[in-house]
PDB file of C-alpha atoms in Angstrom:
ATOM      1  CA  UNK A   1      32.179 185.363 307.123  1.00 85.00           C
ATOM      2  CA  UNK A   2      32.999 183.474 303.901  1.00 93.00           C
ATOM      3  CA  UNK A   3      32.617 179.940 304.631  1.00 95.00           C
ATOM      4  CA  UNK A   4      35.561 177.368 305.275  1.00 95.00           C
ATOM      5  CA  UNK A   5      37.222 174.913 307.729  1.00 96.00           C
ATOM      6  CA  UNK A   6      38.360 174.712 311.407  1.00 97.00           C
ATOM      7  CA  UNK A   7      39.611 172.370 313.881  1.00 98.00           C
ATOM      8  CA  UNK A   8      37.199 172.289 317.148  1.00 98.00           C
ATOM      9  CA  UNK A   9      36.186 169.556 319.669  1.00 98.00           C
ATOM     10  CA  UNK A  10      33.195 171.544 321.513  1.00 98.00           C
ATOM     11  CA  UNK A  11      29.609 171.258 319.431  1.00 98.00           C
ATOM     12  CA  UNK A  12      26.268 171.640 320.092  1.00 97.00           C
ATOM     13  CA  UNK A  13      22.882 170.864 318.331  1.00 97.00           C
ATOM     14  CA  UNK A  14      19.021 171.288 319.001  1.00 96.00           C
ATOM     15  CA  UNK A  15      19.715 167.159 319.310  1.00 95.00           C
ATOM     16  CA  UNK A  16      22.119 167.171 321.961  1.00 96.00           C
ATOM     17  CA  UNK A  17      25.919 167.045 322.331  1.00 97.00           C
ATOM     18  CA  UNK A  18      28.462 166.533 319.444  1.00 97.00           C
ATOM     19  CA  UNK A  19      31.479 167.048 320.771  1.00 97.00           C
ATOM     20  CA  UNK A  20      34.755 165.257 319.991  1.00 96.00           C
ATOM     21  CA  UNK A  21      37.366 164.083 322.186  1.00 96.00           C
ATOM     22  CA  UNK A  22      40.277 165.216 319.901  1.00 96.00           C
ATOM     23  CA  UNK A  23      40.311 168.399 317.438  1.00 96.00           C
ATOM     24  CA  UNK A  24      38.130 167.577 314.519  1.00 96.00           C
ATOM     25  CA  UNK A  25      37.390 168.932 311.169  1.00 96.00           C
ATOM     26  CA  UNK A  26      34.469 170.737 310.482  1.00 97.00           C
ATOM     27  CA  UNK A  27      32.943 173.316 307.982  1.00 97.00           C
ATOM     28  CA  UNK A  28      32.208 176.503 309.381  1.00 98.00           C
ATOM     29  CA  UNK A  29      29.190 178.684 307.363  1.00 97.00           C
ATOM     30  CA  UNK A  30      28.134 181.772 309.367  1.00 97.00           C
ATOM     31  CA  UNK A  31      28.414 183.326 313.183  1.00 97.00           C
ATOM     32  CA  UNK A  32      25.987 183.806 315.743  1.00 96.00           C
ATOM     33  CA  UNK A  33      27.083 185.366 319.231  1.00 98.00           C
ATOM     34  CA  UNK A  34      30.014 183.222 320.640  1.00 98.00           C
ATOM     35  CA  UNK A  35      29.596 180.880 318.469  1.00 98.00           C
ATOM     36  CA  UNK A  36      30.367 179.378 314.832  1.00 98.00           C
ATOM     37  CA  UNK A  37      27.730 177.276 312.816  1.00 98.00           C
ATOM     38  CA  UNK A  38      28.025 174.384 310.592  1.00 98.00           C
ATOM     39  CA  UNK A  39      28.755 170.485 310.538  1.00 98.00           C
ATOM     40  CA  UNK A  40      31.537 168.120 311.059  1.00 97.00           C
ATOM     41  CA  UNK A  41      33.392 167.025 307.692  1.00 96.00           C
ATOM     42  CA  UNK A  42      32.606 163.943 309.037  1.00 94.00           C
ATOM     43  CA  UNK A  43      29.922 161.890 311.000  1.00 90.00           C
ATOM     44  CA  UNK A  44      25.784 161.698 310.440  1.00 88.00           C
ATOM     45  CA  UNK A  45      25.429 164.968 308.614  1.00 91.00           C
ATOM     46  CA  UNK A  46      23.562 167.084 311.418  1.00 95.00           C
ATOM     47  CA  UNK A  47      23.677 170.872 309.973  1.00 95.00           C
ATOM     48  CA  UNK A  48      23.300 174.394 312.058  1.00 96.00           C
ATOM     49  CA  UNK A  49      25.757 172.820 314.684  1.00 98.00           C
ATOM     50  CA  UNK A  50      26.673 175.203 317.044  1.00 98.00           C
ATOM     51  CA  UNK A  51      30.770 175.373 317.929  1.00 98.00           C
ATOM     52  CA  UNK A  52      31.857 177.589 320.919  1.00 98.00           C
ATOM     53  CA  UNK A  53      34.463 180.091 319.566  1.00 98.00           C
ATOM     54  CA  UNK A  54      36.199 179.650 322.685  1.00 97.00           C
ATOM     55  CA  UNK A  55      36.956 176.014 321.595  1.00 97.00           C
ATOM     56  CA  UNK A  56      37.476 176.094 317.879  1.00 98.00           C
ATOM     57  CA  UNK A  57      40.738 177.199 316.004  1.00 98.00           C
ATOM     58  CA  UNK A  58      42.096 178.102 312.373  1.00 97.00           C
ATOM     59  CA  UNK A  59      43.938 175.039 310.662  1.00 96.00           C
ATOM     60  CA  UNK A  60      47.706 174.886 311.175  1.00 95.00           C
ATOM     61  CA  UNK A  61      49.812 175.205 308.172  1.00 94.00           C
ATOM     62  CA  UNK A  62      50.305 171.272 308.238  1.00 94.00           C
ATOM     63  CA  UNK A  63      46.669 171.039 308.432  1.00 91.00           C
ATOM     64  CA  UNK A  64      45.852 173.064 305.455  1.00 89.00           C
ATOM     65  CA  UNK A  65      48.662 171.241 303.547  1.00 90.00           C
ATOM     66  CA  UNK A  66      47.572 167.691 304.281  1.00 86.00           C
ATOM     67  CA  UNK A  67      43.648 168.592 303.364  1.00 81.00           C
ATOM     68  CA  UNK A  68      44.832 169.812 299.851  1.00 84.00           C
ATOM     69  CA  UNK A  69      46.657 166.901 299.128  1.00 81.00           C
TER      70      UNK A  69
END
């Protein structure tokens, strides 16, 4: 998996729960089972959170057109 960004609102860490209430950004590095790993864009900077694949999603179109501007 070559590393990039997707919306999600479900995340876990060895710290606890990071979820979101609303579809977030986050950065997506590598798999493992059902889920994705990585961090939020945005936030305190926890790494190897763990986003349920069940709950996270490709960027829109609109998405991908409002990060690049």
């Amino acid at each position: 998996m070559s590393p990039h960004y997707m919306m999600a609102t479900k995340a876990e860490h060895r710290l606890g729960d990071l979820s979101e209430d609303e579809p977030t950004l986050c950065f997506v590095d590598g798999e493992e089972g059902d889920y994705y790993t990585g961090s939020w864009v945005e936030g305190f900077g926890f790494f190897n959170v763990k986003f349920p694949k069940a709950t996270t999603r490709e960027l829109t179109e609109e998405e991908i057109k409002l990060q690049n501007s």
